[in-house]
Short mmCIF file of C-alpha atoms and ligand atoms in Angstrom, two decimals:
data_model
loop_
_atom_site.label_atom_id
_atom_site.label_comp_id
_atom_site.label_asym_id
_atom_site.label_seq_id
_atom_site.Cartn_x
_atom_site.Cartn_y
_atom_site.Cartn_z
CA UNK A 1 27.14 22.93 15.73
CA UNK A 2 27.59 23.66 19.22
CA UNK A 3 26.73 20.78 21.84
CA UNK A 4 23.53 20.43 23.56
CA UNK A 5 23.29 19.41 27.35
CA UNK A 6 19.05 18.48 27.70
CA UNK A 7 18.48 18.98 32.07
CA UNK A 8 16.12 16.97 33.58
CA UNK A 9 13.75 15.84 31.21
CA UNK A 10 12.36 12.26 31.83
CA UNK A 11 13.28 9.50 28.98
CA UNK A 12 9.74 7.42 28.93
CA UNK A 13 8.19 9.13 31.71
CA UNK A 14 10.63 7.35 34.23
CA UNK A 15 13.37 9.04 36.26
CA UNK A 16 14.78 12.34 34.99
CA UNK A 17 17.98 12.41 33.24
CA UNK A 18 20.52 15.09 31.97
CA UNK A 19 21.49 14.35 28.05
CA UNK A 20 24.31 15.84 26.17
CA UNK A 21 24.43 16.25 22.49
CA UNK A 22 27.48 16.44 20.54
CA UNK A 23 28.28 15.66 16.97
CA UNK A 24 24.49 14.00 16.41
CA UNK A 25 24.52 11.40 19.20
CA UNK A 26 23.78 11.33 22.28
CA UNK A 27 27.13 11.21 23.69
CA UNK A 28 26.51 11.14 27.85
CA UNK A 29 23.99 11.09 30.05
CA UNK A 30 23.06 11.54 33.40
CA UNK A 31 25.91 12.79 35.76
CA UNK A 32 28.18 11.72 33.23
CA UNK A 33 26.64 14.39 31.12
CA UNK A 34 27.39 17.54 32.91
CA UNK A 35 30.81 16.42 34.17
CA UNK A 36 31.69 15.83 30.61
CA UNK A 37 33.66 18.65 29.10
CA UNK A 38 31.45 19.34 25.93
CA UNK A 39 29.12 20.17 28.39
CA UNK A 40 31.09 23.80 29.34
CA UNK A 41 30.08 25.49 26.35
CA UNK A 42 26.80 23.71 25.50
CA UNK A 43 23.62 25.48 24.36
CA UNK A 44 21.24 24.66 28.20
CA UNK A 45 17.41 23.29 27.57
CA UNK A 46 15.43 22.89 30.22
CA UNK A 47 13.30 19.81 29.95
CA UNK A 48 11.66 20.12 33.26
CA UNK A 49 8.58 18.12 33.72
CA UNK A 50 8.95 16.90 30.13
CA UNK A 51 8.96 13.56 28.68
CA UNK A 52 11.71 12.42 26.13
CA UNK A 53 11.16 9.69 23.31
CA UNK A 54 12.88 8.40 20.48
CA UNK A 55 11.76 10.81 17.55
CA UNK A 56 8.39 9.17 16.18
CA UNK A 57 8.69 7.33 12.89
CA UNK A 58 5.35 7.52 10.29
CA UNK A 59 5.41 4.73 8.47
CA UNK A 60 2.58 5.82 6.17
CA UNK A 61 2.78 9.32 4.97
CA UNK A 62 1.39 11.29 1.71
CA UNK A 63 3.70 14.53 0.84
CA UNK A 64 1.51 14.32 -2.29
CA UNK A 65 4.81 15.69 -4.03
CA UNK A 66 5.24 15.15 -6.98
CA UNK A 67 2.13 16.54 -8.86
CA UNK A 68 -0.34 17.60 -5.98
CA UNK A 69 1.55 20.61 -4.45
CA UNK A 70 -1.69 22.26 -4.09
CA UNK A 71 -2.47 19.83 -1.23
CA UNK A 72 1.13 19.18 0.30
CA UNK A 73 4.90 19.62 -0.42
CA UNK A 74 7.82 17.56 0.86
CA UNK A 75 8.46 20.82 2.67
CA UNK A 76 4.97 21.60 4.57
CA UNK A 77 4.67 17.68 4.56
CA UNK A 78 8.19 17.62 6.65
CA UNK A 79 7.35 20.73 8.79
CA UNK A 80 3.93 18.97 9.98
CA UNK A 81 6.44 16.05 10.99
CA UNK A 82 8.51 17.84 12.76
CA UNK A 83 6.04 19.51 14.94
CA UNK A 84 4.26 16.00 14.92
CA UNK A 85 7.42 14.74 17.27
CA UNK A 86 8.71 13.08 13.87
CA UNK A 87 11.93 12.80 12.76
CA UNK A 88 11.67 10.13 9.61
CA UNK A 89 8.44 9.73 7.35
CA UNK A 90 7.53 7.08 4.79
CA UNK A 91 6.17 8.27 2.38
CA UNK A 92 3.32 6.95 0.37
CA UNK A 93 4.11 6.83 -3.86
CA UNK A 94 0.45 7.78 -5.00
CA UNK A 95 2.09 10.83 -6.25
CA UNK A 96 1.67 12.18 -10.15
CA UNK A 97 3.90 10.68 -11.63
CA UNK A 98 3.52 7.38 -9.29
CA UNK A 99 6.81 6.78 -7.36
CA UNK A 100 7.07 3.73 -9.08
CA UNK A 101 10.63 4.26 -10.79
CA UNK A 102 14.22 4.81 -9.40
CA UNK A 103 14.18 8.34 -10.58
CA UNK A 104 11.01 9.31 -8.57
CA UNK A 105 11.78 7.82 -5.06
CA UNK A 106 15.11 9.58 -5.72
CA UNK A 107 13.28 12.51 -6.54
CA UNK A 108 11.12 12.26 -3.32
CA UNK A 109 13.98 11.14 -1.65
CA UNK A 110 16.22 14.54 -2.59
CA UNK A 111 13.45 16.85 -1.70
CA UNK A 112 13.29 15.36 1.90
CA UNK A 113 16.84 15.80 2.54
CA UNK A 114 17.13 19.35 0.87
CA UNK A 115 14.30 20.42 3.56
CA UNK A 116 16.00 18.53 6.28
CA UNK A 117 13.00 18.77 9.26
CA UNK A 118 12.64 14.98 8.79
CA UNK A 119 14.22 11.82 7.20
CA UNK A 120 12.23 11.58 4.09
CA UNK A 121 12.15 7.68 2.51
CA UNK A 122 9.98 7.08 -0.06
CA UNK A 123 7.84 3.77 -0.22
CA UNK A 124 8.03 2.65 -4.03
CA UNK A 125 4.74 1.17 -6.01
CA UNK A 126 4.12 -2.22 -6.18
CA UNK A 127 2.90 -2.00 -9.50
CA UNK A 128 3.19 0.24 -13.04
CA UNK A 129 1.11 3.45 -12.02
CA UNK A 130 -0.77 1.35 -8.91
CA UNK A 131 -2.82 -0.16 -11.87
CA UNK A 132 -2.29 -2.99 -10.02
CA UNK A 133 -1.30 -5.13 -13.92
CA UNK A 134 2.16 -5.44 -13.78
CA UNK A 135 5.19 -5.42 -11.32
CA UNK A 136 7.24 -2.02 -11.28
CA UNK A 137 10.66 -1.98 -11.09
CA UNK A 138 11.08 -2.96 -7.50
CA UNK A 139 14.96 -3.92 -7.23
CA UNK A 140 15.83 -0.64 -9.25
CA UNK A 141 13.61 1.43 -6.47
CA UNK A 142 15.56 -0.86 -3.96
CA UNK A 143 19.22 -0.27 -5.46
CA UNK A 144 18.39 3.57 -5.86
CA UNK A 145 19.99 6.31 -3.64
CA UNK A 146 16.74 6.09 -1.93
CA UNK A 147 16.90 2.41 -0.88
CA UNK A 148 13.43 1.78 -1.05
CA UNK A 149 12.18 -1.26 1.33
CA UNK A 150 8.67 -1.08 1.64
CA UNK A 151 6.60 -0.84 -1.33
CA UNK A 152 3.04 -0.39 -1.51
CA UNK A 153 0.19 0.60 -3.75
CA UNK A 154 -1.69 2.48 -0.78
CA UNK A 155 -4.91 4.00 -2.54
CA UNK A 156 -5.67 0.76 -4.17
CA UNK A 157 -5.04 -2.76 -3.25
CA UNK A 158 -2.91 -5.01 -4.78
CA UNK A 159 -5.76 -7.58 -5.30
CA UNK A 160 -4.50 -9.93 -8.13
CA UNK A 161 -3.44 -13.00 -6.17
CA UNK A 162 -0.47 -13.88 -8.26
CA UNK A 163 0.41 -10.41 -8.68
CA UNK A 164 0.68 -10.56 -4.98
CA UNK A 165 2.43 -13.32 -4.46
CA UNK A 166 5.12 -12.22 -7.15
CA UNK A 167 6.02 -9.18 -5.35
CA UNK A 168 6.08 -11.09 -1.91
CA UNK A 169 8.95 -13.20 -4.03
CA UNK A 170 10.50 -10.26 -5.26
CA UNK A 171 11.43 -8.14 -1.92
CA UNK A 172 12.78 -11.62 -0.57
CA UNK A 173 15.84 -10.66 -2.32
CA UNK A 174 16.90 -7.31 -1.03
CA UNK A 175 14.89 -8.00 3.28
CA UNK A 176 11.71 -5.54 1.67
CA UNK A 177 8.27 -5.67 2.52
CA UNK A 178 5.01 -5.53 1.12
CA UNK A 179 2.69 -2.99 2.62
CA UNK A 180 -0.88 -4.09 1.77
CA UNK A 181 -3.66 -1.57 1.60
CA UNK A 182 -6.36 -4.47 2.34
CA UNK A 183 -9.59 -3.73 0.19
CA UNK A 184 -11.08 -6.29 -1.94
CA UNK A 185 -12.35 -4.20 -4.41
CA UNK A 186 -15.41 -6.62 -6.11
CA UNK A 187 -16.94 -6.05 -1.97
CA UNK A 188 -16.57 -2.20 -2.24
CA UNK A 189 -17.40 -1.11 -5.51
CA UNK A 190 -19.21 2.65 -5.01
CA UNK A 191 -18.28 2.36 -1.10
CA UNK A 192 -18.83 5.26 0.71
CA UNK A 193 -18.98 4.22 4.41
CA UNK A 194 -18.79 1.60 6.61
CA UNK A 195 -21.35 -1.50 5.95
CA UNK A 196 -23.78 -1.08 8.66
CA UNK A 197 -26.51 0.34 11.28
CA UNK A 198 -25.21 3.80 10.15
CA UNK A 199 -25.15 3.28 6.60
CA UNK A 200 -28.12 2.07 6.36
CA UNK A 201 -29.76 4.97 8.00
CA UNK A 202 -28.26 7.64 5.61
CA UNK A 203 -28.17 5.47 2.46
CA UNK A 204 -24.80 5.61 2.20
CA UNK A 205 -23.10 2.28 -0.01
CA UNK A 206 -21.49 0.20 2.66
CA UNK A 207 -17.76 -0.72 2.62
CA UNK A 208 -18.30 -4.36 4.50
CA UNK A 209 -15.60 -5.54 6.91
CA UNK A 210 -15.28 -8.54 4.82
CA UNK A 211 -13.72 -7.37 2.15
CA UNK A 212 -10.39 -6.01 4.52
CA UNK A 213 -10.72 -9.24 7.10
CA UNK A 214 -10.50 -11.57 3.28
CA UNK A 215 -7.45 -9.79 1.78
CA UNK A 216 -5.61 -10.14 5.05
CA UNK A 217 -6.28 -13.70 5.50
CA UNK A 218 -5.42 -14.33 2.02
CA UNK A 219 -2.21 -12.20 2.11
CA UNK A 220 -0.92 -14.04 5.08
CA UNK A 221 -1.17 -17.42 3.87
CA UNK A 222 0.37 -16.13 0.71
CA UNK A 223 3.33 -14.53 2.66
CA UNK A 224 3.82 -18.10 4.74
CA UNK A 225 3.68 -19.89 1.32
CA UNK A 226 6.42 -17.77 -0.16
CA UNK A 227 8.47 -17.14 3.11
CA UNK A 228 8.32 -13.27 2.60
CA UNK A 229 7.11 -10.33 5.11
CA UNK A 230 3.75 -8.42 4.60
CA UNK A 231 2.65 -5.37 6.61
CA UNK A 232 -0.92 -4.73 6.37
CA UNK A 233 -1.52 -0.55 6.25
CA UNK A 234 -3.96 0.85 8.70
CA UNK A 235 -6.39 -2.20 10.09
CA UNK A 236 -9.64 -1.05 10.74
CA UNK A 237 -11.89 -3.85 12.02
CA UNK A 238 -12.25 -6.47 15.19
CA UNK A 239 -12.47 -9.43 12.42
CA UNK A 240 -9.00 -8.24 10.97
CA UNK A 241 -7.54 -8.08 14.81
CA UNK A 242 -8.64 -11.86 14.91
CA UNK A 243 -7.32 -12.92 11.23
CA UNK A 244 -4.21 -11.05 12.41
CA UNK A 245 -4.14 -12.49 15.64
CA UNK A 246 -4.36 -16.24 14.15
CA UNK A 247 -1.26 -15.61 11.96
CA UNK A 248 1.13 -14.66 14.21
CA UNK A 249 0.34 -17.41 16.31
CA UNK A 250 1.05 -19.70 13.63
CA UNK A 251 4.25 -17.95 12.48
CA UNK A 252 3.58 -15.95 10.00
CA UNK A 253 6.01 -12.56 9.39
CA UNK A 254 3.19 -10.33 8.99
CA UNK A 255 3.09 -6.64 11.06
CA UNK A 256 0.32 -4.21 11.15
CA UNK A 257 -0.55 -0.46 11.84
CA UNK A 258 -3.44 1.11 12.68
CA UNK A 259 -4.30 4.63 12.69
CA UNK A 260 -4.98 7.29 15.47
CA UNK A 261 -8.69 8.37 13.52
CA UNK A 262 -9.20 4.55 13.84
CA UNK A 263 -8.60 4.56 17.72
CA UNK A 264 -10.94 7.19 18.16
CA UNK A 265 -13.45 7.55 15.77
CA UNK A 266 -16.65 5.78 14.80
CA UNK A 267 -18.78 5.87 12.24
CA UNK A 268 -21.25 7.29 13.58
CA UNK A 269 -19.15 10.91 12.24
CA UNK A 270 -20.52 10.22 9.28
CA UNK A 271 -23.85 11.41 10.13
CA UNK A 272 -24.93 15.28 8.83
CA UNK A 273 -22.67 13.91 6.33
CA UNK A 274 -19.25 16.40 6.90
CA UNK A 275 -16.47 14.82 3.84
CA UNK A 276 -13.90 15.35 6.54
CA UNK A 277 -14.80 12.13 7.86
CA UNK A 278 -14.94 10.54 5.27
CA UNK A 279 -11.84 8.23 4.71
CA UNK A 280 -10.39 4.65 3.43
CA UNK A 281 -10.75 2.51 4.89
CA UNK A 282 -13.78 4.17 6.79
CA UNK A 283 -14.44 4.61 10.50
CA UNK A 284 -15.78 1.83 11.97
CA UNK A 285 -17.87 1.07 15.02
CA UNK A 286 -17.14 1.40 18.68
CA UNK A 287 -16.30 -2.17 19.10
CA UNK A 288 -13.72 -2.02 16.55
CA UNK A 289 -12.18 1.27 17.97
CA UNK A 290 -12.15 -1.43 21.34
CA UNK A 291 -10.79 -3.91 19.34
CA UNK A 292 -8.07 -1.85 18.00
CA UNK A 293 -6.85 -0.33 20.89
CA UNK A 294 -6.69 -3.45 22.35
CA UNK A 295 -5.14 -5.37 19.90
CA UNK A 296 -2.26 -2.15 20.23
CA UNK A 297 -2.04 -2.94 24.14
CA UNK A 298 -1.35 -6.04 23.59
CA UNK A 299 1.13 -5.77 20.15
CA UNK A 300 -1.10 -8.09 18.33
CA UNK A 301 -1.38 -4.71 15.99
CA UNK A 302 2.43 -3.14 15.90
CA UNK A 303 2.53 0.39 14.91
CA UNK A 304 0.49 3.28 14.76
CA UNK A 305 0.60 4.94 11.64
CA UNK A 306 -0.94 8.51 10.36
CA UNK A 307 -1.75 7.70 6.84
CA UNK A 308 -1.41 11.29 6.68
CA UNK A 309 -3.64 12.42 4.05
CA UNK A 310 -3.87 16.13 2.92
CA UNK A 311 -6.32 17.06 0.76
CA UNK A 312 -7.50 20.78 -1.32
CA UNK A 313 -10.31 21.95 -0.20
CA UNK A 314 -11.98 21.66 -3.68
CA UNK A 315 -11.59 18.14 -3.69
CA UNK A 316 -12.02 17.78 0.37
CA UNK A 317 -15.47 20.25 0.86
CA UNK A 318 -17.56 19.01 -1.51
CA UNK A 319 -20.19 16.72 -1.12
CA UNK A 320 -19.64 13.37 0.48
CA UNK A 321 -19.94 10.90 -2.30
CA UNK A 322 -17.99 13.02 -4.75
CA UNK A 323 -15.09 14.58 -1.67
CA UNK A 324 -11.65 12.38 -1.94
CA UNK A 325 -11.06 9.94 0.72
CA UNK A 326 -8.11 11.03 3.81
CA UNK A 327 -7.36 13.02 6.96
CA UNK A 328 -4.74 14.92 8.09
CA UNK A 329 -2.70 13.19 10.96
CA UNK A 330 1.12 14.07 11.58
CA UNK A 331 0.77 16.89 14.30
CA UNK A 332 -2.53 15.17 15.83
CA UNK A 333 -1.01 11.91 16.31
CA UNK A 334 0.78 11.96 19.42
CA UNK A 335 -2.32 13.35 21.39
CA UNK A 336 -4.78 11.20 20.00
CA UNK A 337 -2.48 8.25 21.08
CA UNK A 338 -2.11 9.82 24.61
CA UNK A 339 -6.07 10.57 24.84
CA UNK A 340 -6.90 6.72 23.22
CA UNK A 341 -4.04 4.96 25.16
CA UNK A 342 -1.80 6.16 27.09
CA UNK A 343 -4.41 8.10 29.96
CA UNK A 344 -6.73 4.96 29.59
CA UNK A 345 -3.67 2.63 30.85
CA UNK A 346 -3.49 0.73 27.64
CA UNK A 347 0.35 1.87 27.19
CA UNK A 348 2.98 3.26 29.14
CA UNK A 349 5.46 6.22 27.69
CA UNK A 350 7.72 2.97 26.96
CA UNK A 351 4.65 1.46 24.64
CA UNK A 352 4.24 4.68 22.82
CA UNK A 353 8.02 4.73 22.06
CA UNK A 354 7.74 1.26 21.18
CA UNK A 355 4.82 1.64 18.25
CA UNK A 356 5.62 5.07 17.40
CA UNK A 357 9.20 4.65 16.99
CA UNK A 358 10.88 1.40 17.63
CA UNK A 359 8.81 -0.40 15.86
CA UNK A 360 8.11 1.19 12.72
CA UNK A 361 11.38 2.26 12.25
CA UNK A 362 11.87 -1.96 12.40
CA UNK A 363 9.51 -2.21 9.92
CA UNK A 364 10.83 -0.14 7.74
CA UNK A 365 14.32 -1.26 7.91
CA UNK A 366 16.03 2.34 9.42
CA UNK A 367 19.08 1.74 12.06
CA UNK A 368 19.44 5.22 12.84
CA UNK A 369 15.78 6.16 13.71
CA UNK A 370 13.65 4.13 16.64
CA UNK A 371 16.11 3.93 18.64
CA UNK A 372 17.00 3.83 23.04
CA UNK A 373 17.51 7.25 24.75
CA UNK A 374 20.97 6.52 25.89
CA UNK A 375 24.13 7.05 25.63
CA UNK A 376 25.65 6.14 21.56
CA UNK A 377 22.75 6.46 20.33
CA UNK A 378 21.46 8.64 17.34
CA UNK A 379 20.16 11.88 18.90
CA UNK A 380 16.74 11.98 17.48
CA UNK A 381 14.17 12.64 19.99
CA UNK A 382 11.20 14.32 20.98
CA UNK A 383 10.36 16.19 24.04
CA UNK A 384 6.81 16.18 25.04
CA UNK A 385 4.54 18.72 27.75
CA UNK A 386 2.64 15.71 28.86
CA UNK A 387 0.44 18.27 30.68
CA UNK A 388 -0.12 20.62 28.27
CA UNK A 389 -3.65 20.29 26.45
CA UNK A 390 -4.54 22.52 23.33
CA UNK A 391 -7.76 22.61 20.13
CA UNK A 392 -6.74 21.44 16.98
CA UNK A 393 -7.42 24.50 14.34
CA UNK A 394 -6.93 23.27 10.64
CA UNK A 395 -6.13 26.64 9.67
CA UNK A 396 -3.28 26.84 12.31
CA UNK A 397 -1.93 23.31 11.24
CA UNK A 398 1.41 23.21 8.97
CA UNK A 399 0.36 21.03 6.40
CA UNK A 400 -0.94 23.43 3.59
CA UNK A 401 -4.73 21.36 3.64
CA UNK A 402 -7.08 21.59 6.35
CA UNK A 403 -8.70 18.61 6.21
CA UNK A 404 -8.39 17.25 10.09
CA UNK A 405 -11.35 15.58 11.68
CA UNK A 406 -10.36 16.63 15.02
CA UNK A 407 -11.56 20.62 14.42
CA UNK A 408 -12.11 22.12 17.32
CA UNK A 409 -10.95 19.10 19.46
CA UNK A 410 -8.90 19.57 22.62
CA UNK A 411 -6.22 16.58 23.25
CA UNK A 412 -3.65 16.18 25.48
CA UNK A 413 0.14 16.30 25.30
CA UNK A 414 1.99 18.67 23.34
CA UNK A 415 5.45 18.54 21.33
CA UNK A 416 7.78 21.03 22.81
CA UNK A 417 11.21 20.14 20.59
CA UNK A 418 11.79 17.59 17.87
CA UNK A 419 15.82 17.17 17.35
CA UNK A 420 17.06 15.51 14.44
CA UNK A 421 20.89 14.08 14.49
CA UNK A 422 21.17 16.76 17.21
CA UNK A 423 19.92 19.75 15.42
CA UNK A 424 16.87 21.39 16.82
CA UNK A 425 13.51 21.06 14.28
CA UNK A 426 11.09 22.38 16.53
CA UNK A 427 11.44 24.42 19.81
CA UNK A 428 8.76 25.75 21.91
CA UNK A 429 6.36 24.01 19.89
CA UNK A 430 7.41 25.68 17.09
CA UNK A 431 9.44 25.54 14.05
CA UNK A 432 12.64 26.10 15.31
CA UNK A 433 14.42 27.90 11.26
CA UNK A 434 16.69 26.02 10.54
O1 LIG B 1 -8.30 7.77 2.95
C1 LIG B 1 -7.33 7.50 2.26
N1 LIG B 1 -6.65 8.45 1.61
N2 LIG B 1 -6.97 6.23 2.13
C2 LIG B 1 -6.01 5.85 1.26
O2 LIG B 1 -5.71 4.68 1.21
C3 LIG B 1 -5.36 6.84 0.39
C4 LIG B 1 -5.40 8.17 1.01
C5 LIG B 1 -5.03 9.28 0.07
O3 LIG B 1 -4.05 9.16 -0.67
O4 LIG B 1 -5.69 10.32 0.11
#
């Protein structure tokens, strides 16, 4: 692989800065990087007027392979990452079979590398089949050649108290976390919507606020009893920012994503009753898309995450109550991030690195992803047109559903080039064949 030399693109927005390539690291930068030899024969990219990051890290992902490759493959999964400005993915074990065993998240974990667009790491189920009864094998999913560290039962929540608290114990072992999808599910039996003004109106059953705000309180004082780390998966109301808000002041090792249809969307899509809006947990109100993007500013809430959910159109475009819950959300992220926080003044280029990158791949326990733009470091990045503006088309999306709720949209910021370990994924916005 021949060397790279990257002219004048701007790490974070700031000053531009020459970067050289070599061997999957960055290995100079600045003047240093053209007056370094590798430099002679390196491939040139002009990164004029772009803006470099650390490659974004997804900490909630479903490649729905195994078992739904009618909605998504590891390989149009990975591709949608790439061009996303991703270069690792975690992704989500409601698969069929569950990736609840070593040999599934080894599975998962083979397909990602074969592809090789993105760093594939499966998150391993909490419990047998997400049935939410008894503890899967966590330290086998953990010892695998997968090295599962974040487990989850995303879909359903792990709701049994003690259930909860024994796999809080467990990960202790081995540094893993438990990534809650926060539901109670007694408060949202038949929920269809969010509980309120809205649902009301179109006699929709209401999915209350309560029943995330309760499991999150409970979870946290669980996690300080046992001394363990919890992530809560895509936070959706004000009342959760303040339950999440009170445990970290009083210690607690809890982090928290939310999700880019949650910083810009309101229930209020859910009238004329379109299933592409329709997701769990739902859209909420205006003052908890505030709330949220708030709560990002000021790191109470750590990551963004896409909870990237593909879905066939025979299960997607049918009618709302019966349509499966989920939107599409790897190569909409960035912009909806850019259009919700970064043009509003909420975060800098550094703050989008920081919970699109560094701090997921934190959370997830990766050393080679999330990382500075400098010198030594991993060359995973992604160079962004911070100009450019474009409308989202499902149909022209690489993830083989359609189901995004920003049809017809236009957002600012494109991805230009995604490298991963120094090999190009994506140039000129596209996928670069490799
Ligand atoms: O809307 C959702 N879709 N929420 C989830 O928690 C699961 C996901 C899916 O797998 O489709």
């Amino acid at each position: 692989m021949t060397a790279v030399l990257i002219r004048g693109g701007a790490p974070y927005g700031e000053a531009p800065l020459d970067l050289l390539l070599d061997g999957g690291v960055i290995v100079a930068t600045g003047g240093e990087a053209t007056a370094d030899e590798r430099s002679v024969d390196a491939e040139i990219v002009d990164a004029t007027g772009l803006v470099v990051l650390p490659g974004l890290v997804d900490l909630h992902t479903h490649l729905r392979e195994p078992g739904r490759e009618d909605a998504e493959t590891v390989e149009t999964g990975s591709a949608a990452a790439a061009l996303g400005g991703y270069t690792a993915v975690f992704a989500m074990p409601n698969t069929d079979p569950t990736a609840d065993t070593a040999g599934v998240v080894e599975q998962v974990y083979r397909l990602g590398r074969d592809v090789g667009l993105v760093d594939v790491f499966p998150i391993g189920a909490v419990t047998v089949g997400r049935k939410g009864e008894r503890l899967a094998e966590l330290a086998a999913m953990a010892n695998s050649a997968a090295r599962v560290r974040v487990f989850s039962d995303d879909g359903d929540c792990v709701s049994d108290a003690l259930l909860m608290r024994r796999a809080l114990e467990y990960v202790k072992a081995f540094g893993g976390v438990i990534a809650q999808h926060a539901q109670e599910p007694r408060l949202t039996q038949g929920a269809q919507m969010h509980e309120g003004e809205v649902s009301a109106r179109l006699g929709l059953t209401g999915w209350p606020a309560v029943a995330e705000e309760a499991i999150i309180a409970r979870d946290c004082l669980l996690t300080d009893h046992v001394g363990s780390r919890l992530h809560v998966c895509h936070l959706s109301t004000a009342g959760s920012v303040d339950v999440l808000a009170a445990a970290k002041v009083r210690g607690t090792a809890v982090t928290a994503e939310v999700t880019p249809h949650h910083l810009l969307l309101t229930d209020e899509r859910a009238v004329g009753y379109d299933p592409v809006f329709k997701v769990n947990p739902p859209l909420r109100t205006a003052a908890d898309v505030t709330a949220l993007r708030q709560a990002l500013a000021d790191g109470v809430i750590d990551i963004v995450a896409t909870d990237h959910a593909p879905h066939a159109s025979q299960d997607k475009e049918t009618e709302w109550d019966n349509a499966s819950p989920g939107m599409l959300g790897l190569q909409t992220a960035l912009s909806v991030v850019i259009e919700t926080m970064l043009l509003p003044g909420l975060l800098d280029w550094r703050g989008v690195a920081r919970v699109m990158s560094e701090a997921p791949a934190r959370i997830g326990g990766l050393v080679e992803h999330g990382r500075p733009v400098a010198a030594g470091e991993p060359a995973n990045l992604v160079l962004i047109d911070p100009t450019a503006r474009w409308t989202v088309s499902g149909a022209s999306l690489a993830s083989l559903s359609a189901n995004t709720p920003f049809e017809g949209m236009e957002l600012p910021g494109r991805v230009v080039a995604t490298y991963l370990r120094g090999r190009r994924t994506v140039s000129a916005g596209a996928l670069a064949g490799v």
